[in-house]
Short mmCIF file of C-alpha atoms in Angstrom, two decimals:
data_model
loop_
_atom_site.label_atom_id
_atom_site.label_comp_id
_atom_site.label_asym_id
_atom_site.label_seq_id
_atom_site.Cartn_x
_atom_site.Cartn_y
_atom_site.Cartn_z
CA MET A 14 0.00 0.00 0.00
CA GLY A 15 2.89 2.34 0.69
CA GLN A 16 4.14 1.82 -2.86
CA LEU A 17 0.70 2.68 -4.23
CA VAL A 18 0.61 5.89 -2.20
CA LYS A 19 4.07 6.79 -3.49
CA ILE A 20 3.04 6.15 -7.10
CA CYS A 21 -0.11 8.24 -6.74
CA THR A 22 1.86 11.08 -5.15
CA MET A 23 4.88 11.12 -7.48
CA LEU A 24 3.48 10.02 -10.85
CA LEU A 25 -0.30 10.40 -11.05
CA ASP A 26 -0.83 13.67 -9.24
CA SER A 27 1.28 16.79 -9.60
CA CYS A 28 -0.96 18.88 -7.32
CA LEU A 29 0.50 18.81 -3.80
CA ASP A 30 -0.38 21.04 -0.89
CA MET A 31 2.07 22.79 1.42
CA HIS A 32 2.50 19.60 3.45
CA GLY A 33 3.33 17.46 0.39
CA ARG A 34 -0.03 15.66 0.36
CA SER A 35 -1.56 14.53 -2.89
CA ALA A 36 -4.89 16.16 -3.72
CA LEU A 37 -6.07 12.92 -5.31
CA LEU A 38 -5.38 10.84 -2.19
CA THR A 39 -6.80 13.53 0.08
CA SER A 40 -10.04 13.48 -1.87
CA TYR A 41 -10.05 9.68 -1.74
CA VAL A 42 -9.81 9.64 2.05
CA HIS A 43 -12.43 12.35 2.32
CA TYR A 44 -15.09 10.77 0.10
CA PHE A 45 -14.39 7.04 0.36
CA LYS A 46 -16.53 5.08 2.79
CA ILE A 47 -14.44 2.44 4.54
CA ALA A 48 -17.28 0.61 6.29
CA MET A 49 -19.52 -0.68 3.50
CA LYS A 50 -22.29 -2.05 5.71
CA GLU A 51 -24.24 -0.75 8.65
CA SER A 52 -23.44 -2.96 11.61
CA LYS A 53 -26.60 -2.39 13.66
CA ALA A 54 -29.16 0.17 14.61
CA ARG A 55 -27.13 2.64 16.62
CA SER A 56 -29.64 3.39 19.32
CA GLN A 57 -30.45 -0.29 19.94
CA LEU A 58 -26.75 -1.17 20.19
CA CYS A 59 -26.17 1.66 22.64
CA LYS A 60 -28.94 0.34 24.89
CA GLU A 61 -27.52 -3.19 24.76
CA MET A 62 -24.02 -2.05 25.62
CA ALA A 63 -25.30 0.13 28.45
CA ALA A 64 -27.23 -2.85 29.85
CA GLU A 65 -24.14 -5.05 29.64
CA ARG A 66 -22.08 -2.55 31.57
CA ASN A 67 -24.83 -2.32 34.25
CA LYS A 68 -24.84 1.45 34.07
CA PRO A 69 -28.39 2.77 33.99
CA GLY A 70 -28.68 5.86 31.89
CA SER A 71 -29.88 9.17 33.23
CA PRO A 72 -33.22 10.66 32.06
CA GLU A 73 -31.26 12.96 29.76
CA THR A 74 -29.51 9.95 28.20
CA GLN A 75 -32.78 8.09 27.68
CA LYS A 76 -34.24 11.20 26.09
CA LEU A 77 -31.24 11.37 23.76
CA PHE A 78 -31.77 7.75 22.75
CA THR A 79 -35.42 8.46 22.04
CA ILE A 80 -34.53 11.42 19.82
CA ILE A 81 -32.02 9.29 17.92
CA GLU A 82 -34.59 6.53 17.39
CA ASP A 83 -37.15 9.02 16.07
CA MET A 84 -34.60 10.46 13.66
CA GLU A 85 -33.62 7.00 12.42
CA LYS A 86 -37.25 6.02 11.84
CA SER A 87 -38.07 9.22 10.00
CA SER A 88 -35.01 9.14 7.73
CA SER A 89 -35.81 7.33 4.51
CA HIS A 90 -32.24 6.91 3.31
CA HIS A 91 -31.14 4.75 6.23
CA GLN A 92 -31.20 1.05 5.37
CA ARG A 93 -31.31 -1.29 8.31
CA VAL A 94 -29.36 -4.51 8.11
CA PRO A 95 -30.71 -7.61 9.84
CA CYS A 96 -28.74 -9.02 12.72
CA GLU A 97 -27.69 -12.04 10.61
CA ALA A 98 -25.76 -9.75 8.27
CA VAL A 99 -23.87 -8.11 11.10
CA PRO A 100 -20.18 -9.01 11.01
CA SER A 101 -18.63 -10.66 14.03
CA THR A 102 -17.24 -8.38 16.69
CA SER A 103 -14.01 -10.40 16.60
CA ASN A 104 -13.13 -8.91 13.21
CA LYS A 105 -10.61 -6.12 13.38
CA SER A 106 -11.52 -2.72 12.03
CA VAL A 107 -9.31 -0.87 9.58
CA HIS A 108 -7.69 1.43 12.14
CA GLU A 109 -6.86 -1.47 14.46
CA GLU A 110 -5.40 -3.58 11.67
CA LEU A 111 -3.44 -0.66 10.25
CA ALA A 112 -1.96 0.34 13.62
CA GLU A 113 -0.88 -3.22 14.45
CA LEU A 114 0.62 -3.87 11.00
CA TRP A 115 2.44 -0.54 11.11
CA VAL A 116 4.02 -1.34 14.48
CA ARG A 117 5.08 -4.86 13.41
CA SER A 118 6.33 -3.81 9.98
CA GLY A 119 9.98 -3.60 9.05
CA GLY A 120 12.31 -2.96 6.18
CA CYS A 121 10.85 -1.41 3.03
CA ALA A 122 7.26 -1.62 4.28
CA ARG A 123 8.07 0.40 7.39
CA GLU A 124 10.05 2.91 5.33
CA MET A 125 7.17 3.45 2.89
CA ALA A 126 4.69 3.76 5.74
CA PHE A 127 6.59 6.58 7.44
CA LEU A 128 7.44 8.33 4.18
CA ASN A 129 3.69 8.53 3.48
CA SER A 130 2.60 8.70 7.11
CA TRP A 131 0.08 11.47 6.45
CA PHE A 132 -2.07 9.16 4.31
CA PHE A 133 -2.15 6.31 6.82
CA PHE A 134 -2.86 8.64 9.73
CA GLU A 135 -5.72 10.22 7.77
CA LEU A 136 -7.02 6.75 6.90
CA MET A 137 -6.93 5.74 10.55
CA ILE A 138 -8.87 8.83 11.62
CA LYS A 139 -11.49 8.19 8.92
CA SER A 140 -11.83 4.57 10.01
CA MET A 141 -12.12 5.57 13.67
CA ALA A 142 -14.88 8.07 12.92
CA GLU A 143 -16.85 5.59 10.82
CA TYR A 144 -16.35 2.89 13.44
CA LEU A 145 -17.87 5.09 16.13
CA SER A 146 -20.75 6.08 13.88
CA MET A 147 -21.60 2.58 12.64
CA THR A 148 -21.38 0.83 16.00
CA GLY A 149 -23.09 3.50 18.07
CA ARG A 150 -20.04 4.00 20.29
CA LEU A 151 -20.12 7.70 19.55
CA TYR A 152 -22.78 8.03 22.26
CA LEU A 153 -20.78 6.13 24.87
CA THR A 154 -18.18 7.48 27.24
CA ARG A 155 -14.91 8.29 25.53
CA ARG A 156 -12.95 5.69 27.49
CA SER A 157 -15.26 2.93 26.23
CA ARG A 158 -15.10 3.76 22.53
CA PHE A 159 -11.99 1.86 21.45
CA SER A 160 -10.55 -1.49 22.43
CA GLU A 161 -7.53 -1.95 24.68
CA ARG A 162 -5.78 -3.70 21.81
CA PHE A 163 -6.00 -0.59 19.67
CA ILE A 164 -4.82 1.63 22.55
CA ARG A 165 -1.75 -0.56 23.05
CA ALA A 166 -0.98 -0.49 19.33
CA LEU A 167 -1.36 3.29 19.31
CA ASP A 168 1.05 3.62 22.23
CA SER A 169 3.63 1.61 20.32
CA LEU A 170 3.01 3.63 17.18
CA SER A 171 3.50 6.87 19.14
CA ALA A 172 6.88 5.71 20.43
CA ALA A 173 7.90 4.53 16.96
CA THR A 174 6.90 7.86 15.40
CA VAL A 175 8.97 9.89 17.85
CA SER A 176 11.93 7.56 17.28
CA GLU A 177 11.63 7.99 13.50
CA VAL A 178 11.49 11.77 13.83
CA ILE A 179 14.66 11.86 15.93
CA THR A 180 16.49 9.34 13.73
CA ARG A 181 15.69 11.10 10.46
CA LEU A 182 16.50 14.56 11.79
CA THR A 183 20.18 14.43 10.84
CA LYS A 184 19.64 12.44 7.63
CA ASP A 185 16.68 14.32 6.16
CA PRO A 186 15.14 17.13 8.25
CA ARG A 187 12.35 17.52 5.71
CA GLN A 188 11.17 13.95 6.23
CA ALA A 189 11.38 14.34 10.00
CA THR A 190 9.25 17.47 9.84
CA SER A 191 6.71 15.78 7.59
CA ILE A 192 6.33 12.81 9.96
CA ALA A 193 6.03 15.05 13.00
CA ASN A 194 3.40 17.24 11.34
CA SER A 195 1.42 14.20 10.21
CA TRP A 196 1.42 12.85 13.75
CA ALA A 197 0.36 16.28 15.04
CA PHE A 198 -2.64 16.36 12.71
CA PHE A 199 -3.60 12.85 13.81
CA VAL A 200 -3.41 13.82 17.48
CA ARG A 201 -5.43 16.96 16.84
CA ASP A 202 -8.22 15.01 15.13
CA ALA A 203 -8.10 12.32 17.83
CA PHE A 204 -9.23 14.91 20.39
CA SER A 205 -12.70 14.77 18.78
CA LEU A 206 -12.93 10.96 18.89
CA MET A 207 -10.92 9.52 21.76
CA ASP A 208 -10.52 10.04 25.47
CA ARG A 209 -8.95 13.48 25.70
CA SER A 210 -6.87 12.65 28.75
CA TYR A 211 -5.30 9.81 26.78
CA VAL A 212 -4.65 12.10 23.77
CA MET A 213 -3.05 14.66 26.07
CA GLY A 214 -0.79 11.83 27.21
CA LEU A 215 0.32 11.36 23.59
CA VAL A 216 1.10 15.08 23.39
CA ARG A 217 3.04 14.89 26.65
CA ASP A 218 5.07 11.87 25.50
CA PHE A 219 6.02 13.55 22.23
CA ASN A 220 7.11 16.80 23.88
CA ARG A 221 8.97 14.94 26.64
CA ASP A 222 11.01 12.82 24.22
CA ILE A 223 11.76 15.75 21.92
CA SER A 224 12.81 17.95 24.88
CA ALA A 225 15.07 15.19 26.20
CA LYS A 226 16.75 14.95 22.81
CA ILE A 227 17.16 18.74 22.57
CA SER A 228 19.01 18.82 25.89
CA CYS A 229 21.64 16.31 24.76
CA ILE A 230 22.46 17.44 21.22
CA GLY A 231 24.17 20.51 19.88
CA GLU A 232 23.43 23.07 17.23
CA PRO A 233 21.94 23.22 14.63
CA ALA A 234 19.99 20.03 15.37
CA ALA A 235 18.70 21.43 18.66
CA THR A 236 17.22 24.47 16.91
CA THR A 237 15.59 22.28 14.28
CA LEU A 238 14.02 20.09 16.96
CA MET A 239 12.79 23.12 18.85
CA LEU A 240 11.10 24.50 15.73
CA LEU A 241 9.63 21.06 15.05
CA LYS A 242 8.26 20.93 18.59
CA LEU A 243 6.70 24.38 18.22
CA ASP A 244 5.05 23.35 14.95
CA PHE A 245 3.66 20.27 16.69
CA VAL A 246 2.12 22.38 19.46
CA ARG A 247 0.78 24.89 16.93
CA ILE A 248 -1.01 22.17 14.94
CA VAL A 249 -2.48 20.55 18.05
CA SER A 250 -3.60 23.96 19.30
CA SER A 251 -5.59 24.52 16.11
CA HIS A 252 -8.30 22.15 17.38
CA GLU A 253 -11.72 23.77 17.48
CA HIS A 254 -12.15 23.21 21.23
CA PHE A 255 -8.68 24.35 22.22
CA VAL A 256 -8.75 27.34 24.58
CA ILE A 257 -5.66 29.42 25.23
CA LEU A 258 -5.33 30.30 28.91
CA ASN A 259 -3.38 33.38 29.93
CA LEU A 260 -2.62 32.58 33.57
CA PRO A 261 -1.27 35.47 35.69
CA PHE A 262 1.87 34.90 37.72
CA GLY A 263 2.58 36.47 41.08
CA PRO A 264 5.60 38.68 41.77
CA PRO A 265 8.94 36.92 42.21
CA LEU A 266 9.80 35.88 45.75
CA SER A 267 13.21 37.55 45.52
CA ILE A 268 11.82 41.12 45.63
CA PRO A 269 13.16 42.75 48.82
CA THR A 270 10.55 44.07 51.22
CA SER A 271 10.57 47.67 52.37
CA THR A 272 12.10 48.37 55.80
CA SER A 273 10.05 51.44 56.60
CA SER A 274 6.88 53.02 55.37
CA SER A 275 8.61 56.34 54.88
CA SER A 276 11.15 54.95 52.46
CA LEU A 277 8.34 53.17 50.60
CA GLY A 278 6.47 56.42 50.31
CA MET A 279 9.53 58.30 49.11
CA SER A 280 10.33 55.66 46.50
CA THR A 281 6.71 55.59 45.36
CA GLY A 282 6.64 59.33 45.05
CA SER A 283 9.87 59.52 43.13
CA SER A 284 8.78 56.78 40.74
CA THR A 285 5.49 58.61 40.19
CA VAL A 286 7.35 61.78 39.27
CA GLN A 287 9.59 59.87 36.88
CA LEU A 288 6.63 58.20 35.16
CA GLN A 289 4.87 61.50 34.48
CA ALA A 290 5.07 62.69 30.90
CA PRO A 291 7.09 65.87 30.33
CA SER A 292 5.26 69.05 29.51
CA PRO A 293 5.12 70.20 25.88
CA GLU A 294 7.35 73.15 26.66
CA CYS A 295 10.21 70.87 27.77
CA VAL A 296 10.18 68.74 24.64
CA SER A 297 12.97 69.67 22.29
CA ILE A 298 12.54 70.00 18.57
CA THR A 299 14.93 67.15 17.83
CA SER A 300 12.90 64.63 19.87
CA ARG A 301 9.62 65.22 18.03
#
């Protein structure tokens, strides 16, 4: 698959965006539907899963389920699939299979995967979104949406991505930047689908490993890594629900305290006089 992505990018499509992504493949990911069949009625599956977990829903949750059922019944374009046609839950979804194969890959397959990492990360996000929509897990708690197997594979993929970024920095800084930016876009989109505390952990791990590498290497690699880290934070911060907090800091503890109120008053008075603007008569012509 990595070879196909390379061929589509290099030979079939000459229109690339600022991140080196093929417009043809971007449109493919955007419009292609990975899950070809509806797995089950979403509201019914949500009720079954809630009953299995022995967590009775609140009145607001039951009202939400009722609204969803009414919308599904009134929509004419939704085709319900009988339970016999539902695939087994043991089958892996695309994002799970892709993450596990990526982690276990080696040689040329691993090289092609990281060279075209943007496409596979976009494909994983698309599969994750369709998986939540088709199975009804979008209405569950965020920690219950994805399997532990996928979380473990994603942890391994996160560590492998940071390692590739650091390894390729001296060989090809452009490739390292491309991989880091692709991972940043994946993490940003994952905030809308996954447990946000877990996604923040991915952000923390990336920044921690990059900062550790910056502290033990010299210039100009340290500057390149710092710029790469700033780009990563900038991309993650572009999420629609990201809020920038401007937290005030107190005065430093090293400021000496005044010994007498008179000296404090004198210093305050003198500083007030110094801060006053000079009168127009005292302003020279050369300073205007």
